[in-house]
mmCIF file of C-alpha atoms and ligand atoms in Angstrom:
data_model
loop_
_atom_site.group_PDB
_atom_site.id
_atom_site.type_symbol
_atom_site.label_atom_id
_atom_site.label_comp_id
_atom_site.label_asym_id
_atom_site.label_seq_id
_atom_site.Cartn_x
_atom_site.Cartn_y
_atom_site.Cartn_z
ATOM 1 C CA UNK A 1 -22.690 14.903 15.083
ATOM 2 C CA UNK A 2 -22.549 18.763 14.248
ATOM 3 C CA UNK A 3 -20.176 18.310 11.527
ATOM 4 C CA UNK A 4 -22.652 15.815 9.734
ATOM 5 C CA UNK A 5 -20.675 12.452 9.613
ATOM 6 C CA UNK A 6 -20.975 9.339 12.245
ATOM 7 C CA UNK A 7 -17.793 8.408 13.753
ATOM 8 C CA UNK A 8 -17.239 4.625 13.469
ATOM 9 C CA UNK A 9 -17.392 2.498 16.469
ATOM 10 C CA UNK A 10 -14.228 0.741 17.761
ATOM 11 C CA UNK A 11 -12.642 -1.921 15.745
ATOM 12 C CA UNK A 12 -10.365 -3.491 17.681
ATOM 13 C CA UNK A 13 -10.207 -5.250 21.566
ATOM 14 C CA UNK A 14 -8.208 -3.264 24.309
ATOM 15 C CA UNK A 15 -4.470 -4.399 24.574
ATOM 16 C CA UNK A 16 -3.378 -4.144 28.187
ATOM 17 C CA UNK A 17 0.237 -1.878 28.418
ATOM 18 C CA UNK A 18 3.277 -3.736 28.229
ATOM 19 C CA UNK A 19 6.857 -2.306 29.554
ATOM 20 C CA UNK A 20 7.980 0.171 26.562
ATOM 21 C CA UNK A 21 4.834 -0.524 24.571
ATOM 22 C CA UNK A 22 1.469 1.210 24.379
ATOM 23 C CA UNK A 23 -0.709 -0.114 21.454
ATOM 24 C CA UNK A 24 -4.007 1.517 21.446
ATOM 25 C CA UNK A 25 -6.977 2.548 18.643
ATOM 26 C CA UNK A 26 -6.930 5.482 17.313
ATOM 27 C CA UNK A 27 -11.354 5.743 17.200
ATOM 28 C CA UNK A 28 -13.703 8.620 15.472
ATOM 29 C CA UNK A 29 -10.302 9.363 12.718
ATOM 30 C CA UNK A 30 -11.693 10.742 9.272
ATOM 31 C CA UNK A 31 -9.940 8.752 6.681
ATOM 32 C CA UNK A 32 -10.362 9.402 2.841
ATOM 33 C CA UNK A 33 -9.219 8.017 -0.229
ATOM 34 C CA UNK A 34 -7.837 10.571 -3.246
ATOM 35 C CA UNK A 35 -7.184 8.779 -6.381
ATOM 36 C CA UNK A 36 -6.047 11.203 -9.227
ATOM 37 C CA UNK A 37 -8.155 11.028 -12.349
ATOM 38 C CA UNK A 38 -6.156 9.795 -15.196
ATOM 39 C CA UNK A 39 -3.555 11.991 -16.627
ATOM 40 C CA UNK A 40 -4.528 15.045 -13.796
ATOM 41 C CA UNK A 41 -1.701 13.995 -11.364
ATOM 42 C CA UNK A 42 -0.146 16.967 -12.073
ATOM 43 C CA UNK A 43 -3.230 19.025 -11.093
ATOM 44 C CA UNK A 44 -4.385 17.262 -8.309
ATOM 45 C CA UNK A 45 -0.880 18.321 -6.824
ATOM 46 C CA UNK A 46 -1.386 21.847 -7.528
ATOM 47 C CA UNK A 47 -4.983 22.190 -6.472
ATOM 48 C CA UNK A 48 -3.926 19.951 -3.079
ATOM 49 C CA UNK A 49 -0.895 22.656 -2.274
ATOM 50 C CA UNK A 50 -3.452 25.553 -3.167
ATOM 51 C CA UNK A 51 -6.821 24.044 -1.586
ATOM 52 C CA UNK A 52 -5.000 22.327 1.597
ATOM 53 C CA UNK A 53 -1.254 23.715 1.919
ATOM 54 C CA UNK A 54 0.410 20.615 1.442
ATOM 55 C CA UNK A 55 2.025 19.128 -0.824
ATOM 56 C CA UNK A 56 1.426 15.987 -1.956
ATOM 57 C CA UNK A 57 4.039 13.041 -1.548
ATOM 58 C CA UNK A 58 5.246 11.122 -4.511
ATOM 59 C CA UNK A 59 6.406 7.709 -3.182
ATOM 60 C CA UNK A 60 5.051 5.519 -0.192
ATOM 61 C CA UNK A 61 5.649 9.175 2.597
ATOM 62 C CA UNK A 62 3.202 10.673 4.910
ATOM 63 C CA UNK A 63 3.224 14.362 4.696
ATOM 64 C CA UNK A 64 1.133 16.289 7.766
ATOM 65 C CA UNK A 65 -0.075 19.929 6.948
ATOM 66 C CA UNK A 66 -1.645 21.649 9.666
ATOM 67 C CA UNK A 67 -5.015 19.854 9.495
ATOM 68 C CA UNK A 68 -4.853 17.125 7.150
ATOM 69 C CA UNK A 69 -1.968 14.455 6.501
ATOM 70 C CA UNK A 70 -1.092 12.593 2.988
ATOM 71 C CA UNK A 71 -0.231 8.715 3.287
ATOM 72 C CA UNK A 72 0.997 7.646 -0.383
ATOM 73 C CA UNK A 73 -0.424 4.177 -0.546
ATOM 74 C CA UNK A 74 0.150 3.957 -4.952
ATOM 75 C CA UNK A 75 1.175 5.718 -7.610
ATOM 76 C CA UNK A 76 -1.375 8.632 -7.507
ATOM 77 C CA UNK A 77 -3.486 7.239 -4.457
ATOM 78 C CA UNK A 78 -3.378 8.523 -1.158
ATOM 79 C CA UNK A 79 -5.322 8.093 2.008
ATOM 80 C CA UNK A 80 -6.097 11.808 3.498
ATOM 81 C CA UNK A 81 -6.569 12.154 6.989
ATOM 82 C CA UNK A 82 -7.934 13.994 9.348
ATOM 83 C CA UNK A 83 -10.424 16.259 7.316
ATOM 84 C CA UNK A 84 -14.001 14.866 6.936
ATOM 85 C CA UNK A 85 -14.658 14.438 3.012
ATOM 86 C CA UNK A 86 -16.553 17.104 2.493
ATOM 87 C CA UNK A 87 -13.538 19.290 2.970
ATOM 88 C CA UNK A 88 -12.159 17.674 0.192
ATOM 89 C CA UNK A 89 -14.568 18.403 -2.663
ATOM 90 C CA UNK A 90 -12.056 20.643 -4.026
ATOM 91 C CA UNK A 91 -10.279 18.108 -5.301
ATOM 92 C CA UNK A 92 -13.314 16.358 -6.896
ATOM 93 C CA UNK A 93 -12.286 17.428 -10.556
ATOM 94 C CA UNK A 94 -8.972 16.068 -11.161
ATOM 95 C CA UNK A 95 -9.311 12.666 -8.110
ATOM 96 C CA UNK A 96 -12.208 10.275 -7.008
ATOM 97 C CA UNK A 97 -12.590 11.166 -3.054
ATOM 98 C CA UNK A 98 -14.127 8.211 -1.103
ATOM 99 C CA UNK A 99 -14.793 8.533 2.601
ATOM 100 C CA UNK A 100 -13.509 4.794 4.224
ATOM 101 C CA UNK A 101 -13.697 5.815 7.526
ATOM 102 C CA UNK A 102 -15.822 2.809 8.655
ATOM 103 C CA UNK A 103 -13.389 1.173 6.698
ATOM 104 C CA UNK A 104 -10.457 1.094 8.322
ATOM 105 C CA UNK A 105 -9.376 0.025 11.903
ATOM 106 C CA UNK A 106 -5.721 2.340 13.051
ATOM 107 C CA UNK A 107 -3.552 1.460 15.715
ATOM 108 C CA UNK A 108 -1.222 3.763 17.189
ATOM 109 C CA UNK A 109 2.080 1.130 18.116
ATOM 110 C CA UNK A 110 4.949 3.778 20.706
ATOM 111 C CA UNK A 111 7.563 3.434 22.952
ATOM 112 C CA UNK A 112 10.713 1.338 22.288
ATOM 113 C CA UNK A 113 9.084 -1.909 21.884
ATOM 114 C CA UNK A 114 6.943 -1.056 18.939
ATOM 115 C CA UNK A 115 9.850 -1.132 16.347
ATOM 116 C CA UNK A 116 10.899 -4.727 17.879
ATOM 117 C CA UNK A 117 6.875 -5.732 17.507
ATOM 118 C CA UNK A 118 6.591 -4.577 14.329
ATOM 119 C CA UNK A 119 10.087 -6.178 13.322
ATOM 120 C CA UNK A 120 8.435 -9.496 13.959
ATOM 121 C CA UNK A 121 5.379 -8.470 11.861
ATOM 122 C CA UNK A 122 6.571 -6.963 8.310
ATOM 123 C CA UNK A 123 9.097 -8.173 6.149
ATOM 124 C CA UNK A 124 10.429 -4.740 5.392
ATOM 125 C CA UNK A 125 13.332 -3.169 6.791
ATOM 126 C CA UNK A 126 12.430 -1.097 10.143
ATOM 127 C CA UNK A 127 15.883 0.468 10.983
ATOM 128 C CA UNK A 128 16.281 4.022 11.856
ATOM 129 C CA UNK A 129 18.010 4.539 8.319
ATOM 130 C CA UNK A 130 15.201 2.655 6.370
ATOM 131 C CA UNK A 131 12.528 3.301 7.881
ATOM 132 C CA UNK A 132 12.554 7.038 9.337
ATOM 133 C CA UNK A 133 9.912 9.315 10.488
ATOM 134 C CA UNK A 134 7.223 9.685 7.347
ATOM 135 C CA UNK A 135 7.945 6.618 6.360
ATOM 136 C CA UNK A 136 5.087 4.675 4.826
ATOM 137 C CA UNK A 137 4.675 0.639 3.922
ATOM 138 C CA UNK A 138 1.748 -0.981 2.355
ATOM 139 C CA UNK A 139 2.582 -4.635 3.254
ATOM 140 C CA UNK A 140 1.195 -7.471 5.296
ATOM 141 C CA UNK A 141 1.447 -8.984 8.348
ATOM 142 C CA UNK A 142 0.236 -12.459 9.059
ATOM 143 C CA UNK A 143 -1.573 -12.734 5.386
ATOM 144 C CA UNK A 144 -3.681 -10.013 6.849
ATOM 145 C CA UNK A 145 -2.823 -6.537 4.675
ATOM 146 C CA UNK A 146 -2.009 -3.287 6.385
ATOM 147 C CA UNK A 147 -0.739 -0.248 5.908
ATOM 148 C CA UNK A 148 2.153 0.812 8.482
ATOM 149 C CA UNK A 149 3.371 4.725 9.152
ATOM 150 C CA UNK A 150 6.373 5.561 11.536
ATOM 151 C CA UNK A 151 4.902 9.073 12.431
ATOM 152 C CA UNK A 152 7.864 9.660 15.082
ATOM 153 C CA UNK A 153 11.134 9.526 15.749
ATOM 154 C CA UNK A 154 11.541 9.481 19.269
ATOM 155 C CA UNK A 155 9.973 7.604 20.960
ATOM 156 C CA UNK A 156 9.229 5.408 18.144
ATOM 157 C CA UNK A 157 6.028 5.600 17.102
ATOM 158 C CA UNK A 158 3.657 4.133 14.360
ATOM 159 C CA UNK A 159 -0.007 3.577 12.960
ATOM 160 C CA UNK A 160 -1.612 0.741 11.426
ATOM 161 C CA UNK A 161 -3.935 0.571 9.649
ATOM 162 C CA UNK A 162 -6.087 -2.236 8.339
ATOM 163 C CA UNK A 163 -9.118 -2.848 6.941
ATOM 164 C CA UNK A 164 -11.675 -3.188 9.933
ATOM 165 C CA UNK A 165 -13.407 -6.686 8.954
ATOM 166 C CA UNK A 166 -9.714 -8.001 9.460
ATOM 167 C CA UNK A 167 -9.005 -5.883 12.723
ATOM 168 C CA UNK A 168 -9.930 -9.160 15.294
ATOM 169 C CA UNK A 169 -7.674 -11.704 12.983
ATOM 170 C CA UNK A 170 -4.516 -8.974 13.346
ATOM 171 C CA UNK A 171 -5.535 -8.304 17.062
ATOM 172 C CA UNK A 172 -5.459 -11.818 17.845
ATOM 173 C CA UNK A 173 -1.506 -11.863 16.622
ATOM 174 C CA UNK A 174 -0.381 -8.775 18.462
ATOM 175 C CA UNK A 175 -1.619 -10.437 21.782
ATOM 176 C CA UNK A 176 -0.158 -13.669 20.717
ATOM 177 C CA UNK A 177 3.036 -12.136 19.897
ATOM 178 C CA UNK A 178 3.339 -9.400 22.301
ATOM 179 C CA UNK A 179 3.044 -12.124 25.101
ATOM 180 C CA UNK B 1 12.616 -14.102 -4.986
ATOM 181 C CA UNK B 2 12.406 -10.322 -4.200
ATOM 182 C CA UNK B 3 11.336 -8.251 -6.450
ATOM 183 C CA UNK B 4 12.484 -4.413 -6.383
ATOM 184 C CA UNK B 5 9.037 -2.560 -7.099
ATOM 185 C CA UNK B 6 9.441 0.909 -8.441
ATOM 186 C CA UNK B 7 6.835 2.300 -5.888
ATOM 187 C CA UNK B 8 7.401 0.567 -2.227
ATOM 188 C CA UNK B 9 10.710 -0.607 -2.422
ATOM 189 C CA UNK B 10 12.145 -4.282 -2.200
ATOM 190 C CA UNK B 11 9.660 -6.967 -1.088
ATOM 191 C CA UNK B 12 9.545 -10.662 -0.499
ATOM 192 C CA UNK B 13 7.897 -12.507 -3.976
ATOM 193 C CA UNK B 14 4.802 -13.670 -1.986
ATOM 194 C CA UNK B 15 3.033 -10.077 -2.037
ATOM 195 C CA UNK B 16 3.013 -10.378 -5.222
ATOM 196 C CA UNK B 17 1.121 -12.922 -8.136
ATOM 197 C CA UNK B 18 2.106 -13.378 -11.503
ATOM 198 C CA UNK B 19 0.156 -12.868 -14.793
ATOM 199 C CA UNK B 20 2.564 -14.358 -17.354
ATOM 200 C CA UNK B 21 5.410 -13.334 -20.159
ATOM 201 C CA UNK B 22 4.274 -9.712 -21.361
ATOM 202 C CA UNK B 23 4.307 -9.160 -24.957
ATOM 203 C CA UNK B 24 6.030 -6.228 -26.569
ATOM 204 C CA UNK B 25 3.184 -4.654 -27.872
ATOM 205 C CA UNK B 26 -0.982 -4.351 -26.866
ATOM 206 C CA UNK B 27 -2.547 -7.884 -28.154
ATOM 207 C CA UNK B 28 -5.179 -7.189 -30.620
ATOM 208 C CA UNK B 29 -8.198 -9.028 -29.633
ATOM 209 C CA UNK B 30 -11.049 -7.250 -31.482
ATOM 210 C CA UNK B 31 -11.704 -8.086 -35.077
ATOM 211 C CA UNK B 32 -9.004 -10.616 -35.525
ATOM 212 C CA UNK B 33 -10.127 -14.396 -35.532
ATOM 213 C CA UNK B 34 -11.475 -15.917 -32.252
ATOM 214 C CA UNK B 35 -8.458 -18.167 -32.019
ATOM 215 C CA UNK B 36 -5.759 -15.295 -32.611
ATOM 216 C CA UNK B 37 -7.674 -13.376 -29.507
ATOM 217 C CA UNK B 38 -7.248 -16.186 -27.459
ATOM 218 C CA UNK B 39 -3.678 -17.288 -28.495
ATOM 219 C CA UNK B 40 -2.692 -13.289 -27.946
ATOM 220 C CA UNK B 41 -4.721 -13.109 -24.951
ATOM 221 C CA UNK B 42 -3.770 -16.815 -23.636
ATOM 222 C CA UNK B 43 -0.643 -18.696 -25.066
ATOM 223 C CA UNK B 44 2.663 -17.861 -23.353
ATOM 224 C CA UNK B 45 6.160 -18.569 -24.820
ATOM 225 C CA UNK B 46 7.780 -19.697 -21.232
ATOM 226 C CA UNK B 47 11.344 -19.477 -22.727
ATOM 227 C CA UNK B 48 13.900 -20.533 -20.629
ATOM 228 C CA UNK B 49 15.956 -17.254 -20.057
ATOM 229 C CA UNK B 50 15.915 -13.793 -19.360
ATOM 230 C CA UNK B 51 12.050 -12.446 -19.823
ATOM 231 C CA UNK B 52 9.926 -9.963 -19.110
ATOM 232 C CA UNK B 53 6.405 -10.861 -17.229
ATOM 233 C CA UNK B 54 3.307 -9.106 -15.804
ATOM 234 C CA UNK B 55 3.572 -8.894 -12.018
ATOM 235 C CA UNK B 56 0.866 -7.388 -10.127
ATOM 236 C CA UNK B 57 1.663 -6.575 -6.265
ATOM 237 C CA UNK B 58 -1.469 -7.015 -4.540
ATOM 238 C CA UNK B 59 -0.164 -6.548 -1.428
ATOM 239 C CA UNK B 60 1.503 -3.490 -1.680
ATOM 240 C CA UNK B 61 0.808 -0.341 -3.999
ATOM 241 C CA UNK B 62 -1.289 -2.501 -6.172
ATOM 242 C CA UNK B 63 0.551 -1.533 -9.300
ATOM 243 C CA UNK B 64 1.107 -3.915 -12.254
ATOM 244 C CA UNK B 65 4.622 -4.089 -12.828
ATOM 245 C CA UNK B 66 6.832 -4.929 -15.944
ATOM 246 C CA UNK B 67 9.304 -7.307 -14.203
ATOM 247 C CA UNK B 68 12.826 -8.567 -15.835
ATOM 248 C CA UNK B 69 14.157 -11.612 -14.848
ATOM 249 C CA UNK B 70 15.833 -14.728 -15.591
ATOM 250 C CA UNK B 71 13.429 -18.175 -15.288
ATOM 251 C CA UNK B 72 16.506 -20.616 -15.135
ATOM 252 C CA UNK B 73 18.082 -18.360 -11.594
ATOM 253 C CA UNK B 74 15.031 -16.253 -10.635
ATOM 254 C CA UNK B 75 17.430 -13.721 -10.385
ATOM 255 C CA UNK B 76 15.550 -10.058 -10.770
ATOM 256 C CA UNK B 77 17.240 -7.389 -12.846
ATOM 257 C CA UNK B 78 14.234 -4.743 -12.351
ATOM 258 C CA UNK B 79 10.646 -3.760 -12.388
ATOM 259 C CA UNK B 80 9.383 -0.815 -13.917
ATOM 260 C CA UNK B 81 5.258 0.101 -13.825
ATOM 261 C CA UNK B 82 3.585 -1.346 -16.554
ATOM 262 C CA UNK B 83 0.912 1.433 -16.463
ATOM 263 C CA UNK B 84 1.742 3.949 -19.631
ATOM 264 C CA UNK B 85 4.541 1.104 -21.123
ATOM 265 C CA UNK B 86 1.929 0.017 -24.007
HETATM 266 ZN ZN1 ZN C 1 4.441 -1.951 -4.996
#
């Protein structure tokens, strides 16, 4: 690749359509992890906002600048995507900056039956009011841990992301339960 | 048993595991006697009661959390991080 990284192959099995429901991988998506250094919080905000234009959010929130988006998945850990890590060096002072992008399987869940999937998934609240837009949810589903996203409002629409060595075990569920 | 953890929110007590009552202050385990290292490091009270314990939730924003709650009810009066308390 020109940009001197190798996408990851697919994690996951195809999921046919279902009425209201399009699940399908989201394949080749840079995904890095920024843990501040201890005590540099504070500047790892500040050199994020300067360095990328966003800023960083402070509880379990994606934030989406124009080419990178922040998911909080800790205190002072987020998973940065969209920019290959070398874009991120930056930040290499104040946070630890580990490319997982072989790591991780992501889903994209839309359409009006992904909230009603999901609600059978997570034991977290879902609703509208709970669970808006930028909303983010380390949690599990089936024993299996993931890391959920509503990135839309209308139509509803999420990402999920798991690691990949578990992406079969939580396919296998979503066919079983999607029917 | 939820407990309310100060980073993700309310969640069900089986993300999480339990490490024990917390003391009030760091257990000193270097040059004390070998069995006051393991008593601080090892021995737990269990009092019946309101206490505080180490919680760590795994599943979530893997945080350890200070957690207050009563052992008789189970009933959960808070969690705060446990990173910085010490
Ligand atoms: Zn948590």
């Amino acid at each position: 690749m020109s940009d001197g990284w190798t996408r990851p192959a697919p994690a996951f099995p195809a999921f046919p359509p279902r009425p209201g429901l399009a699940v399908e991988e989201i394949v080749g998506r840079s995904i890095v992890t920024v843990v501040a250094r201890a005590g540099q919080e504070a500047a790892l905000r500040a050199v994020v906002e300067t360095a990328l234009g966003v800023l960083l959010p402070e509880g379990p929130r994606r934030v989406a600048g124009q080419e990178i988006a922040f998911i909080g998945i800790g205190p002072g850990k987020w998973l940065a995507i969209g920019l290959p890590v070398a874009a991120l060096a930056p930040l290499a002072d104040v946070a630890a900056i580990v490319d997982q992008s072989g790591a991780y399987g992501v889903l994209s869940l839309t359409g009006a039956g992904a909230r009603r999937l999901l609600g059978r998934a997570v034991a977290i609240d879902l609703d509208d009011a709970a669970f808006g837009a930028g909303s983010v949810a380390t949690t599990i589903i089936e024993h299996v841990g993931v890391t959920l996203v509503r990135t839309a409002a209308t139509p509803p629409a999420y990402e999920l992301y798991v690691v990949r060595s578990y992406a079969r075990s939580l396919a296998h569920w979503l066919h079983e339960t999607m029917g | 048993m939820r407990i309310l953890c100060p980073y993700c929110g309310e969640r069900d007590a089986h993300e999480f595991s339990i490490r024990g009552e917390a003391p009030m202050t760091r257990p000193v385990v270097i040059g004390v006697p070998m069995a006051e290292a393991v008593a601080a490091l090892h021995d737990r009270r269990n009092p019946p009661g309101r206490t505080r314990e180490f919680w760590y939730h795994g599943a979530g924003c893997r945080s350890w959390l200070l957690v207050d709650r009563d052992l008789r009810t189970h009933e959960v009066f808070g969690a705060t991080l446990a990173s910085g308390a010490f």
